[in-house]
Each structure stands twice: as C-alpha cells, then as structure tokens.
mmCIF file of C-alpha atoms in Angstrom:
data_model
loop_
_atom_site.group_PDB
_atom_site.id
_atom_site.type_symbol
_atom_site.label_atom_id
_atom_site.label_comp_id
_atom_site.label_asym_id
_atom_site.label_seq_id
_atom_site.Cartn_x
_atom_site.Cartn_y
_atom_site.Cartn_z
ATOM 1 C CA UNK A 1261 21.278 -11.096 0.117
ATOM 2 C CA UNK A 1262 20.612 -14.787 -0.338
ATOM 3 C CA UNK A 1263 17.555 -14.263 -2.502
ATOM 4 C CA UNK A 1264 17.774 -14.746 -6.260
ATOM 5 C CA UNK A 1265 15.122 -12.075 -6.790
ATOM 6 C CA UNK A 1266 11.533 -11.976 -7.981
ATOM 7 C CA UNK A 1267 9.864 -11.861 -11.360
ATOM 8 C CA UNK A 1268 6.301 -11.796 -12.650
ATOM 9 C CA UNK A 1269 7.371 -14.673 -14.891
ATOM 10 C CA UNK A 1270 7.512 -17.026 -11.895
ATOM 11 C CA UNK A 1271 3.784 -17.118 -11.160
ATOM 12 C CA UNK A 1272 1.914 -20.360 -11.741
ATOM 13 C CA UNK A 1273 -0.865 -18.890 -13.875
ATOM 14 C CA UNK A 1274 -0.908 -16.831 -17.060
ATOM 15 C CA UNK A 1275 -3.079 -13.677 -17.350
ATOM 16 C CA UNK A 1276 -5.868 -13.535 -19.977
ATOM 17 C CA UNK A 1277 -3.499 -11.569 -22.218
ATOM 18 C CA UNK A 1278 -1.383 -14.682 -22.629
ATOM 19 C CA UNK A 1279 1.640 -12.679 -21.470
ATOM 20 C CA UNK A 1280 3.197 -13.574 -18.118
ATOM 21 C CA UNK A 1281 4.960 -10.205 -18.132
ATOM 22 C CA UNK A 1282 1.593 -8.742 -17.122
ATOM 23 C CA UNK A 1283 1.135 -8.415 -13.370
ATOM 24 C CA UNK A 1284 -1.668 -10.550 -11.966
ATOM 25 C CA UNK A 1285 -3.219 -10.608 -8.495
ATOM 26 C CA UNK A 1286 -6.405 -11.868 -6.901
ATOM 27 C CA UNK A 1287 -8.759 -9.447 -5.161
ATOM 28 C CA UNK A 1288 -8.005 -10.793 -1.699
ATOM 29 C CA UNK A 1289 -11.467 -10.494 -0.168
ATOM 30 C CA UNK A 1290 -13.128 -12.597 -2.874
ATOM 31 C CA UNK A 1291 -13.754 -16.297 -2.319
ATOM 32 C CA UNK A 1292 -15.379 -19.185 -4.190
ATOM 33 C CA UNK A 1293 -19.140 -18.826 -3.886
ATOM 34 C CA UNK A 1294 -19.175 -22.092 -1.947
ATOM 35 C CA UNK A 1295 -16.820 -20.821 0.791
ATOM 36 C CA UNK A 1296 -17.706 -19.592 4.274
ATOM 37 C CA UNK A 1297 -14.513 -17.867 5.494
ATOM 38 C CA UNK A 1298 -16.189 -16.347 8.525
ATOM 39 C CA UNK A 1299 -16.638 -19.907 9.834
ATOM 40 C CA UNK A 1300 -13.142 -20.980 8.731
ATOM 41 C CA UNK A 1301 -11.463 -18.182 10.656
ATOM 42 C CA UNK A 1302 -13.798 -18.197 13.618
ATOM 43 C CA UNK A 1303 -14.975 -14.661 13.074
ATOM 44 C CA UNK A 1304 -18.492 -13.397 13.403
ATOM 45 C CA UNK A 1305 -20.807 -13.426 10.435
ATOM 46 C CA UNK A 1306 -20.693 -10.479 8.063
ATOM 47 C CA UNK A 1307 -22.890 -9.427 5.198
ATOM 48 C CA UNK A 1308 -22.068 -11.411 2.092
ATOM 49 C CA UNK A 1309 -22.351 -9.207 -0.983
ATOM 50 C CA UNK A 1310 -22.624 -10.026 -4.627
ATOM 51 C CA UNK A 1311 -19.659 -10.740 -6.856
ATOM 52 C CA UNK A 1312 -19.784 -7.293 -8.426
ATOM 53 C CA UNK A 1313 -19.042 -5.888 -4.980
ATOM 54 C CA UNK A 1314 -21.770 -3.234 -4.857
ATOM 55 C CA UNK A 1315 -23.191 -4.265 -1.536
ATOM 56 C CA UNK A 1316 -26.815 -5.079 -2.360
ATOM 57 C CA UNK A 1317 -26.648 -8.435 -0.623
ATOM 58 C CA UNK A 1318 -27.481 -10.332 -3.821
ATOM 59 C CA UNK A 1319 -25.345 -13.394 -4.590
ATOM 60 C CA UNK A 1320 -25.017 -14.447 -8.231
ATOM 61 C CA UNK A 1321 -26.038 -18.015 -9.049
ATOM 62 C CA UNK A 1322 -23.319 -20.279 -7.711
ATOM 63 C CA UNK A 1323 -21.759 -23.198 -9.547
ATOM 64 C CA UNK A 1324 -20.861 -25.691 -6.784
ATOM 65 C CA UNK A 1325 -18.380 -27.488 -9.036
ATOM 66 C CA UNK A 1326 -16.235 -24.487 -9.958
ATOM 67 C CA UNK A 1327 -17.003 -22.144 -7.080
ATOM 68 C CA UNK A 1328 -17.765 -19.430 -9.644
ATOM 69 C CA UNK A 1329 -18.455 -16.623 -9.462
ATOM 70 C CA UNK A 1330 -16.283 -15.555 -6.558
ATOM 71 C CA UNK A 1331 -18.065 -13.391 -3.987
ATOM 72 C CA UNK A 1332 -16.840 -10.811 -1.510
ATOM 73 C CA UNK A 1333 -16.303 -11.410 2.193
ATOM 74 C CA UNK A 1334 -14.936 -8.085 3.389
ATOM 75 C CA UNK A 1335 -12.113 -8.465 5.892
ATOM 76 C CA UNK A 1336 -11.366 -12.136 5.210
ATOM 77 C CA UNK A 1337 -8.269 -12.712 3.074
ATOM 78 C CA UNK A 1338 -8.384 -15.598 0.603
ATOM 79 C CA UNK A 1339 -5.032 -17.473 0.768
ATOM 80 C CA UNK A 1340 -5.286 -18.061 -2.991
ATOM 81 C CA UNK A 1341 -3.898 -14.529 -3.349
ATOM 82 C CA UNK A 1342 -0.446 -15.975 -2.670
ATOM 83 C CA UNK A 1343 -0.518 -17.891 -5.974
ATOM 84 C CA UNK A 1344 -0.023 -14.774 -8.092
ATOM 85 C CA UNK A 1345 2.281 -11.731 -8.202
ATOM 86 C CA UNK A 1346 1.206 -9.803 -5.119
ATOM 87 C CA UNK A 1347 3.637 -11.418 -2.677
ATOM 88 C CA UNK A 1348 6.556 -11.183 -5.095
ATOM 89 C CA UNK A 1349 5.885 -7.478 -5.588
ATOM 90 C CA UNK A 1350 5.762 -6.825 -1.833
ATOM 91 C CA UNK A 1351 8.919 -8.889 -1.250
ATOM 92 C CA UNK A 1352 10.747 -7.031 -4.012
ATOM 93 C CA UNK A 1353 9.839 -3.583 -2.734
ATOM 94 C CA UNK A 1354 10.709 -4.421 0.858
ATOM 95 C CA UNK A 1355 14.031 -5.934 -0.198
ATOM 96 C CA UNK A 1356 14.957 -2.831 -2.200
ATOM 97 C CA UNK A 1357 14.010 -0.591 0.720
ATOM 98 C CA UNK A 1358 16.242 -2.646 3.032
ATOM 99 C CA UNK A 1359 19.139 -2.773 0.572
ATOM 100 C CA UNK A 1360 18.966 0.935 -0.191
ATOM 101 C CA UNK A 1361 19.097 1.787 3.491
ATOM 102 C CA UNK A 1362 21.892 -0.717 4.097
ATOM 103 C CA UNK A 1363 23.962 0.752 1.273
ATOM 104 C CA UNK A 1364 23.383 4.318 2.459
ATOM 105 C CA UNK A 1365 24.635 3.583 5.966
ATOM 106 C CA UNK A 1366 27.513 1.251 5.065
ATOM 107 C CA UNK A 1367 28.602 2.169 1.508
ATOM 108 C CA UNK A 1368 29.163 -1.552 0.952
ATOM 109 C CA UNK A 1369 28.797 -2.342 -2.734
ATOM 110 C CA UNK A 1370 27.491 -5.816 -1.911
ATOM 111 C CA UNK A 1371 24.149 -4.187 -1.132
ATOM 112 C CA UNK A 1372 24.042 -2.047 -4.264
ATOM 113 C CA UNK A 1373 24.979 -4.971 -6.513
ATOM 114 C CA UNK A 1374 22.191 -7.117 -5.097
ATOM 115 C CA UNK A 1375 19.689 -4.259 -5.301
ATOM 116 C CA UNK A 1376 20.546 -3.534 -8.924
ATOM 117 C CA UNK A 1377 20.101 -7.212 -9.788
ATOM 118 C CA UNK A 1378 16.607 -7.108 -8.260
ATOM 119 C CA UNK A 1379 15.766 -3.892 -10.131
ATOM 120 C CA UNK A 1380 16.941 -5.387 -13.403
ATOM 121 C CA UNK A 1381 14.924 -8.559 -12.931
ATOM 122 C CA UNK A 1382 11.627 -6.836 -12.122
ATOM 123 C CA UNK A 1383 11.819 -3.658 -14.198
ATOM 124 C CA UNK A 1384 14.486 -3.836 -16.915
ATOM 125 C CA UNK A 1385 15.417 -7.289 -18.195
ATOM 126 C CA UNK A 1386 13.376 -8.127 -21.301
ATOM 127 C CA UNK A 1387 13.029 -11.751 -20.290
ATOM 128 C CA UNK A 1388 11.812 -11.181 -16.730
ATOM 129 C CA UNK A 1389 10.436 -7.635 -16.388
ATOM 130 C CA UNK A 1390 6.912 -6.618 -15.515
ATOM 131 C CA UNK A 1391 4.914 -4.706 -18.088
ATOM 132 C CA UNK A 1392 4.109 -1.231 -16.662
ATOM 133 C CA UNK A 1393 0.423 -1.834 -16.020
ATOM 134 C CA UNK A 1394 -1.928 -3.573 -13.607
ATOM 135 C CA UNK A 1395 -4.560 -4.593 -16.133
ATOM 136 C CA UNK A 1396 -4.966 -7.995 -14.491
ATOM 137 C CA UNK A 1397 -4.506 -6.984 -10.873
ATOM 138 C CA UNK A 1398 -7.265 -7.818 -8.386
ATOM 139 C CA UNK A 1399 -9.039 -10.071 -10.832
ATOM 140 C CA UNK A 1400 -12.202 -11.774 -9.576
ATOM 141 C CA UNK A 1401 -12.747 -15.289 -10.982
ATOM 142 C CA UNK A 1402 -15.986 -15.526 -12.869
ATOM 143 C CA UNK A 1403 -16.537 -11.781 -12.696
ATOM 144 C CA UNK A 1404 -13.766 -9.562 -14.069
ATOM 145 C CA UNK A 1405 -10.201 -9.912 -15.405
ATOM 146 C CA UNK A 1406 -8.895 -6.955 -13.416
ATOM 147 C CA UNK A 1407 -10.098 -4.138 -11.185
ATOM 148 C CA UNK A 1408 -8.872 -0.681 -10.234
ATOM 149 C CA UNK A 1409 -8.257 -1.628 -6.597
ATOM 150 C CA UNK A 1410 -5.066 -3.411 -7.638
ATOM 151 C CA UNK A 1411 -3.263 -0.075 -7.708
ATOM 152 C CA UNK A 1412 -2.987 -0.357 -3.931
ATOM 153 C CA UNK A 1413 -0.632 -3.330 -4.534
ATOM 154 C CA UNK A 1414 2.174 -1.010 -5.676
ATOM 155 C CA UNK A 1415 1.902 1.591 -2.917
ATOM 156 C CA UNK A 1416 5.335 0.568 -1.591
ATOM 157 C CA UNK A 1417 6.869 1.760 -4.857
ATOM 158 C CA UNK A 1418 6.883 5.153 -3.109
ATOM 159 C CA UNK A 1419 9.378 4.179 -0.400
ATOM 160 C CA UNK A 1420 11.146 1.847 -2.818
ATOM 161 C CA UNK A 1421 11.919 4.750 -5.163
ATOM 162 C CA UNK A 1422 13.306 6.755 -2.253
ATOM 163 C CA UNK A 1423 15.541 3.799 -1.356
ATOM 164 C CA UNK A 1424 16.658 3.383 -4.971
ATOM 165 C CA UNK A 1425 17.710 7.030 -4.972
ATOM 166 C CA UNK A 1426 20.173 6.129 -2.206
ATOM 167 C CA UNK A 1427 21.866 3.673 -4.576
ATOM 168 C CA UNK A 1428 22.741 6.270 -7.179
ATOM 169 C CA UNK A 1429 26.120 7.059 -5.628
ATOM 170 C CA UNK A 1430 27.186 3.453 -6.191
ATOM 171 C CA UNK A 1431 29.892 2.808 -8.756
ATOM 172 C CA UNK A 1432 27.590 0.120 -10.163
ATOM 173 C CA UNK A 1433 24.739 2.524 -10.893
ATOM 174 C CA UNK A 1434 24.898 3.542 -14.550
ATOM 175 C CA UNK A 1435 23.193 6.096 -16.760
ATOM 176 C CA UNK A 1436 21.587 3.259 -18.709
ATOM 177 C CA UNK A 1437 20.007 1.835 -15.552
ATOM 178 C CA UNK A 1438 18.828 5.271 -14.500
ATOM 179 C CA UNK A 1439 17.341 6.126 -17.891
ATOM 180 C CA UNK A 1440 15.664 2.742 -18.346
ATOM 181 C CA UNK A 1441 14.124 2.772 -14.867
ATOM 182 C CA UNK A 1442 12.780 6.297 -15.361
ATOM 183 C CA UNK A 1443 11.276 5.223 -18.668
ATOM 184 C CA UNK A 1444 9.523 2.286 -16.990
ATOM 185 C CA UNK A 1445 8.024 4.574 -14.372
ATOM 186 C CA UNK A 1446 7.141 7.180 -16.976
ATOM 187 C CA UNK A 1447 5.060 4.528 -18.745
ATOM 188 C CA UNK A 1448 3.582 3.311 -15.477
ATOM 189 C CA UNK A 1449 2.585 6.857 -14.473
ATOM 190 C CA UNK A 1450 0.933 7.279 -17.869
ATOM 191 C CA UNK A 1451 -1.021 4.076 -17.255
ATOM 192 C CA UNK A 1452 -2.027 5.221 -13.758
ATOM 193 C CA UNK A 1453 -3.286 8.568 -15.030
ATOM 194 C CA UNK A 1454 -4.875 7.594 -18.330
ATOM 195 C CA UNK A 1455 -6.046 3.966 -18.304
ATOM 196 C CA UNK A 1456 -9.658 3.128 -17.505
ATOM 197 C CA UNK A 1457 -8.610 1.327 -14.315
ATOM 198 C CA UNK A 1458 -6.359 4.185 -13.241
ATOM 199 C CA UNK A 1459 -9.058 6.775 -13.794
ATOM 200 C CA UNK A 1460 -11.529 4.644 -11.827
ATOM 201 C CA UNK A 1461 -9.109 4.365 -8.907
ATOM 202 C CA UNK A 1462 -8.635 8.126 -8.957
ATOM 203 C CA UNK A 1463 -12.344 8.437 -8.122
ATOM 204 C CA UNK A 1464 -12.048 6.313 -4.978
ATOM 205 C CA UNK A 1465 -13.166 8.250 -1.898
ATOM 206 C CA UNK A 1466 -11.344 6.108 0.654
ATOM 207 C CA UNK A 1467 -7.748 5.031 1.342
ATOM 208 C CA UNK A 1468 -7.420 3.844 -2.263
ATOM 209 C CA UNK A 1469 -7.848 7.375 -3.589
ATOM 210 C CA UNK A 1470 -5.255 8.761 -1.192
ATOM 211 C CA UNK A 1471 -2.701 6.070 -2.015
ATOM 212 C CA UNK A 1472 -3.395 6.699 -5.699
ATOM 213 C CA UNK A 1473 -2.409 10.360 -5.325
ATOM 214 C CA UNK A 1474 0.606 9.412 -3.208
ATOM 215 C CA UNK A 1475 1.860 7.026 -5.876
ATOM 216 C CA UNK A 1476 1.252 9.342 -8.813
ATOM 217 C CA UNK A 1477 2.790 12.273 -6.964
ATOM 218 C CA UNK A 1478 5.958 10.547 -5.818
ATOM 219 C CA UNK A 1479 6.503 8.836 -9.169
ATOM 220 C CA UNK A 1480 6.101 12.202 -10.908
ATOM 221 C CA UNK A 1481 8.719 13.712 -8.588
ATOM 222 C CA UNK A 1482 11.167 10.862 -9.166
ATOM 223 C CA UNK A 1483 10.929 11.073 -12.957
ATOM 224 C CA UNK A 1484 11.131 14.869 -12.914
ATOM 225 C CA UNK A 1485 7.556 15.612 -13.993
ATOM 226 C CA UNK A 1486 7.003 18.622 -11.749
ATOM 227 C CA UNK A 1487 3.906 19.722 -13.659
ATOM 228 C CA UNK A 1488 1.989 16.574 -12.747
ATOM 229 C CA UNK A 1489 3.339 16.608 -9.199
ATOM 230 C CA UNK A 1490 2.238 20.206 -8.641
ATOM 231 C CA UNK A 1491 -1.223 19.545 -10.083
ATOM 232 C CA UNK A 1492 -1.812 16.596 -7.730
ATOM 233 C CA UNK A 1493 -0.511 18.504 -4.717
ATOM 234 C CA UNK A 1494 -2.634 21.577 -5.347
ATOM 235 C CA UNK A 1495 -5.868 19.559 -5.479
ATOM 236 C CA UNK A 1496 -5.062 17.199 -2.597
ATOM 237 C CA UNK A 1497 -6.588 19.162 0.267
ATOM 238 C CA UNK A 1498 -9.943 19.516 -1.474
ATOM 239 C CA UNK A 1499 -10.188 16.138 -3.184
ATOM 240 C CA UNK A 1500 -8.655 13.954 -0.481
ATOM 241 C CA UNK A 1501 -8.248 15.585 2.930
ATOM 242 C CA UNK A 1502 -11.445 17.604 3.270
ATOM 243 C CA UNK A 1503 -13.505 15.059 1.379
ATOM 244 C CA UNK A 1504 -12.470 12.073 3.477
ATOM 245 C CA UNK A 1505 -11.786 13.491 6.950
ATOM 246 C CA UNK A 1506 -14.728 14.836 8.911
ATOM 247 C CA UNK A 1507 -14.253 18.100 10.884
ATOM 248 C CA UNK A 1508 -13.935 16.059 14.088
ATOM 249 C CA UNK A 1509 -11.245 13.820 12.551
ATOM 250 C CA UNK A 1510 -13.282 10.724 11.792
ATOM 251 C CA UNK A 1511 -12.823 8.748 8.564
ATOM 252 C CA UNK A 1512 -16.308 7.405 7.825
ATOM 253 C CA UNK A 1513 -15.371 5.494 4.661
ATOM 254 C CA UNK A 1514 -12.888 3.430 6.683
ATOM 255 C CA UNK A 1515 -15.069 3.152 9.787
ATOM 256 C CA UNK A 1516 -17.702 1.423 7.651
ATOM 257 C CA UNK A 1517 -15.365 -1.505 6.877
ATOM 258 C CA UNK A 1518 -15.395 -4.836 8.715
ATOM 259 C CA UNK A 1519 -11.767 -4.185 9.691
ATOM 260 C CA UNK A 1520 -12.449 -0.544 10.481
ATOM 261 C CA UNK A 1521 -9.543 0.108 12.848
ATOM 262 C CA UNK A 1522 -7.061 -1.474 10.436
ATOM 263 C CA UNK A 1523 -8.338 0.719 7.624
ATOM 264 C CA UNK A 1524 -8.506 3.908 9.673
ATOM 265 C CA UNK A 1525 -4.808 3.437 10.477
ATOM 266 C CA UNK A 1526 -4.034 2.494 6.872
ATOM 267 C CA UNK A 1527 -5.732 5.605 5.494
ATOM 268 C CA UNK A 1528 -4.041 7.827 8.091
ATOM 269 C CA UNK A 1529 -0.699 6.415 6.983
ATOM 270 C CA UNK A 1530 -1.614 7.311 3.403
ATOM 271 C CA UNK A 1531 -2.623 10.840 4.415
ATOM 272 C CA UNK A 1532 0.725 11.482 6.111
ATOM 273 C CA UNK A 1533 2.522 10.170 3.037
ATOM 274 C CA UNK A 1534 0.390 12.558 1.004
ATOM 275 C CA UNK A 1535 1.549 15.417 3.217
ATOM 276 C CA UNK A 1536 5.179 14.347 2.787
ATOM 277 C CA UNK A 1537 4.707 14.351 -0.977
ATOM 278 C CA UNK A 1538 3.037 17.771 -1.128
ATOM 279 C CA UNK A 1539 5.761 19.242 1.098
ATOM 280 C CA UNK A 1540 8.119 18.763 -1.858
ATOM 281 C CA UNK A 1541 5.927 21.189 -3.775
ATOM 282 C CA UNK A 1542 4.525 24.509 -2.577
ATOM 283 C CA UNK A 1543 1.639 22.843 -0.724
ATOM 284 C CA UNK A 1544 1.614 22.120 3.009
ATOM 285 C CA UNK A 1545 -1.002 19.705 4.346
ATOM 286 C CA UNK A 1546 0.251 18.944 7.845
ATOM 287 C CA UNK A 1547 -1.935 21.581 9.471
ATOM 288 C CA UNK A 1548 -5.044 20.468 7.595
ATOM 289 C CA UNK A 1549 -7.538 17.968 8.958
ATOM 290 C CA UNK A 1550 -4.794 15.333 8.899
ATOM 291 C CA UNK A 1551 -3.765 16.371 12.399
ATOM 292 C CA UNK A 1552 -7.389 16.295 13.495
ATOM 293 C CA UNK A 1553 -7.592 12.710 12.242
ATOM 294 C CA UNK A 1554 -4.616 11.427 14.225
ATOM 295 C CA UNK A 1555 -5.725 13.339 17.318
ATOM 296 C CA UNK A 1556 -9.171 11.720 17.095
ATOM 297 C CA UNK A 1557 -7.477 8.305 17.089
ATOM 298 C CA UNK A 1558 -5.095 8.932 20.007
ATOM 299 C CA UNK A 1559 -7.404 7.760 22.851
ATOM 300 C CA UNK A 1560 -7.888 4.462 20.997
ATOM 301 C CA UNK A 1561 -4.191 4.068 20.204
ATOM 302 C CA UNK A 1562 -3.414 4.542 23.897
ATOM 303 C CA UNK A 1563 -6.209 2.079 24.763
ATOM 304 C CA UNK A 1564 -7.948 4.714 26.848
ATOM 305 C CA UNK A 1565 -11.203 4.039 24.993
ATOM 306 C CA UNK A 1566 -12.546 0.883 23.303
ATOM 307 C CA UNK A 1567 -12.749 0.972 19.522
ATOM 308 C CA UNK A 1568 -16.401 1.718 18.684
ATOM 309 C CA UNK A 1569 -16.642 0.164 15.211
ATOM 310 C CA UNK A 1570 -16.530 -3.332 13.724
ATOM 311 C CA UNK A 1571 -13.145 -5.088 13.630
ATOM 312 C CA UNK A 1572 -13.520 -8.748 12.624
ATOM 313 C CA UNK A 1573 -9.781 -9.416 12.962
ATOM 314 C CA UNK A 1574 -8.217 -8.600 16.375
ATOM 315 C CA UNK A 1575 -6.112 -5.458 16.132
ATOM 316 C CA UNK A 1576 -4.533 -5.147 19.560
ATOM 317 C CA UNK A 1577 -3.384 -8.503 20.941
ATOM 318 C CA UNK A 1578 -1.161 -11.372 19.809
ATOM 319 C CA UNK A 1579 0.479 -9.468 16.997
ATOM 320 C CA UNK A 1580 3.785 -8.086 15.821
ATOM 321 C CA UNK A 1581 4.586 -4.968 13.875
ATOM 322 C CA UNK A 1582 4.768 -7.049 10.678
ATOM 323 C CA UNK A 1583 1.071 -7.954 10.920
ATOM 324 C CA UNK A 1584 0.096 -4.734 9.202
ATOM 325 C CA UNK A 1585 -3.602 -5.615 8.928
ATOM 326 C CA UNK A 1586 -4.108 -6.532 12.552
ATOM 327 C CA UNK A 1587 -1.561 -4.924 14.809
ATOM 328 C CA UNK A 1588 -1.772 -1.720 16.790
ATOM 329 C CA UNK A 1589 2.010 -1.591 16.348
ATOM 330 C CA UNK A 1590 1.471 -0.578 12.729
ATOM 331 C CA UNK A 1591 0.856 2.919 14.083
ATOM 332 C CA UNK A 1592 4.625 3.272 14.618
ATOM 333 C CA UNK A 1593 5.366 5.177 11.423
ATOM 334 C CA UNK A 1594 2.151 7.230 11.600
ATOM 335 C CA UNK A 1595 3.002 8.424 15.097
ATOM 336 C CA UNK A 1596 6.625 9.094 14.158
ATOM 337 C CA UNK A 1597 5.559 11.132 11.124
ATOM 338 C CA UNK A 1598 3.144 13.071 13.353
ATOM 339 C CA UNK A 1599 5.801 13.715 16.001
ATOM 340 C CA UNK A 1600 8.240 15.003 13.398
ATOM 341 C CA UNK A 1601 5.677 17.077 11.537
ATOM 342 C CA UNK A 1602 4.225 18.783 14.596
ATOM 343 C CA UNK A 1603 7.336 18.761 16.823
ATOM 344 C CA UNK A 1604 5.194 17.215 19.522
ATOM 345 C CA UNK A 1605 6.486 14.352 21.685
ATOM 346 C CA UNK A 1606 2.923 13.344 22.612
ATOM 347 C CA UNK A 1607 2.939 11.222 19.478
ATOM 348 C CA UNK A 1608 6.484 10.011 20.068
ATOM 349 C CA UNK A 1609 5.702 8.897 23.610
ATOM 350 C CA UNK A 1610 2.728 6.904 22.328
ATOM 351 C CA UNK A 1611 5.042 4.708 20.231
ATOM 352 C CA UNK A 1612 6.540 3.193 23.367
ATOM 353 C CA UNK A 1613 3.096 1.929 24.399
ATOM 354 C CA UNK A 1614 2.447 -0.017 21.180
ATOM 355 C CA UNK A 1615 2.309 -3.813 21.500
ATOM 356 C CA UNK A 1616 4.579 -5.841 19.250
ATOM 357 C CA UNK A 1617 7.044 -2.994 18.695
ATOM 358 C CA UNK A 1618 10.757 -2.898 19.454
ATOM 359 C CA UNK A 1619 10.681 0.843 20.092
ATOM 360 C CA UNK A 1620 14.431 1.373 19.974
ATOM 361 C CA UNK A 1621 15.487 -1.409 17.612
ATOM 362 C CA UNK A 1622 12.891 -1.281 14.846
ATOM 363 C CA UNK A 1623 14.191 -0.706 11.318
ATOM 364 C CA UNK A 1624 11.414 1.867 10.981
ATOM 365 C CA UNK A 1625 13.679 4.213 12.924
ATOM 366 C CA UNK A 1626 15.777 4.339 9.756
ATOM 367 C CA UNK A 1627 12.822 4.986 7.464
ATOM 368 C CA UNK A 1628 11.258 7.518 9.808
ATOM 369 C CA UNK A 1629 14.069 8.879 12.026
ATOM 370 C CA UNK A 1630 13.231 10.333 15.419
ATOM 371 C CA UNK A 1631 13.613 14.108 15.386
ATOM 372 C CA UNK A 1632 11.715 15.273 18.456
#
C-alpha cells in the first residue's frame, strides 16, 4: 500500500527503439566475456558456451575493455538484470495478486484503489504504460537486441489476471478500465502468437514452451477469445505433455540444465497451470503424464533419495519459500495443486515436510486453497 507503483519508464537505460515504453530485460545467464561467475559464487565449473547460446563451447572473440560480447553461464544469474524492467514487472504482478486477494477477502476499497492505480500506471496511462510487446526482453549485449526467452518474464500475468478479476466488483472498477485493459491484452496476445519472437518461443520444447501455452491460453480466456483458448488446449497433450514428459515421468530437457532440480520443479509448476487452464475448456490433462511427473519427483521431494542430476545452486538448505530458484519449499503450490486435482493427501502431507515453508500461514493457501 505504501508503494507508488512501477513503470517501464523508470528504468535507467533506453531500448534500441528509443522508446522507454518498450519493456527491456537482460538475459540473466549472460555475463561480460571477461567474467567468471562460477568463481564469484563459489560454484563448480560449468561449460562456458558461446554468446549465441547454442552450446558448441566456442567463445566469440572477447573485447576486454567492453566485456562484449556477453557469454552464457547457465545457472549463474548476472545481477545486472536488476537494472532493467524485469524486477518492476515481477513486483507489479505480485502486488496486484496480493491486492486482489486482499480486496476479495475484506471488500476494503483501499485495496482496489491501490490496485487500479498500479494497473493504470503499467498498462493504461499514456505517459507510463508498457507497450504490449517484449521485443527487447532478454537482450544479450553485443549479440542480440531481444530474444524469445523473455516471454517467461510475464508468466505471472496469469495469476495477476485472476486477481484482477476479483477487483471487478469494486465501485472503482469502470467499464473504461475494463475495456482498455482487455484491449492491451488483446494486443499482447496478438504479439505472442504472431511476432517472430513469439513464434520462436512457441517452438521451445522445455518449460518455456509450456509457460508460453499457459500465458496464451489464460490471456485468451480473460479477453473472451474462446477460439484461441480451445485451440491451445486441444493441442496441449501432444505438443507439451507427451513431448516433454517421458513415460516414467522424467523431464529430460530440464534435467540437462545446471540447475536441474530447480527447472524440473519450475516446469512441473507450468504443467499443472496448463492443466488448470485446459480444465476451463473441454480438455482434461490431470490424468495425463503430468501425474507421472510429480510422482517421479516425490522420493526426491521427501528427501528419500539424493537428486541424481547437476544442481549448481543448493536447492534444499538455507532457503525460504521466496527463493524460487533454489528452495525445495517452492514445491508448495505444485503439491497443493496435485492434492486438489487427484484428491490425494499424499501430496498434501508432503507440504509439511518442506524446508522454509510456513505450512499453515503461507499466503499460498489463499492462491491454492487446501481442499483435501
């Protein structure tokens, strides 16, 4: 409530377009070619790959004065990412989720007024709003002005839109706000589905592809485009679930990462969100390989077996639920969604074992209420 809000106009740097209204973020695993983040963070050495990110091991010629071109160190986050719009976008979405929930449970207009001011600043006000594209997201200095992976930055728009829907009973919510916000997301969905970067992200065969479908699907539902929503849902089992989850439940594209456990959990979260989305159409995915995936992970979640793949950032100890990249507690919502979907308290009971989690007091109980 004390925040003045967030705007893409507040970032220090201007995108190549010359328009600060364009969202801009750094691809977080890219560093100056002179950097050695594995030494900085005390992790073990990993394969350094070339700036184009294709994994051949080749490093482009490095300029020691500029640090260009940036090169990829998978699993090591460059703190320069905080200089752009990524953090503001995450803060905005989380704030709107919190305010929407607060308004729903209290009916206090203080929460709706603040939420609407945030919505206006980021999406509606001509002086401060974000253009509905990510053309300059995940840019890589010395390599590319923007890359398709940036679409993962707006994955929280899904839960944010659900929270915004809770505000629509407020006396301060108007038809103009509703129409203008839908128009913004209509344009953003068009960019996601038709831009070169959007179409490239659609091809992703890992968590990025799943989150892409989740975003497009939920946005389509919220703006009333049932045709697009149905099309995404009907192809999801073939293009996402069966393609990415092995018959035994493993997720090989995520297991190959240097933070494999983090990404296995992250992709599983996306898959359950995909199932929630498709359940609003005629497609049910809960009894697909998604359940096989979470069941394969259960012995590791319960610490009955050691994680067998590379994890350069500790995932189990010294963490809280907010450390989403490195905390076993981030399984809270995945396990809750599984418990509710399958009416099985095996998953629910596992939540109580997670480190860094206030099992009874977490706000996630409001986002994902306990049903079984």
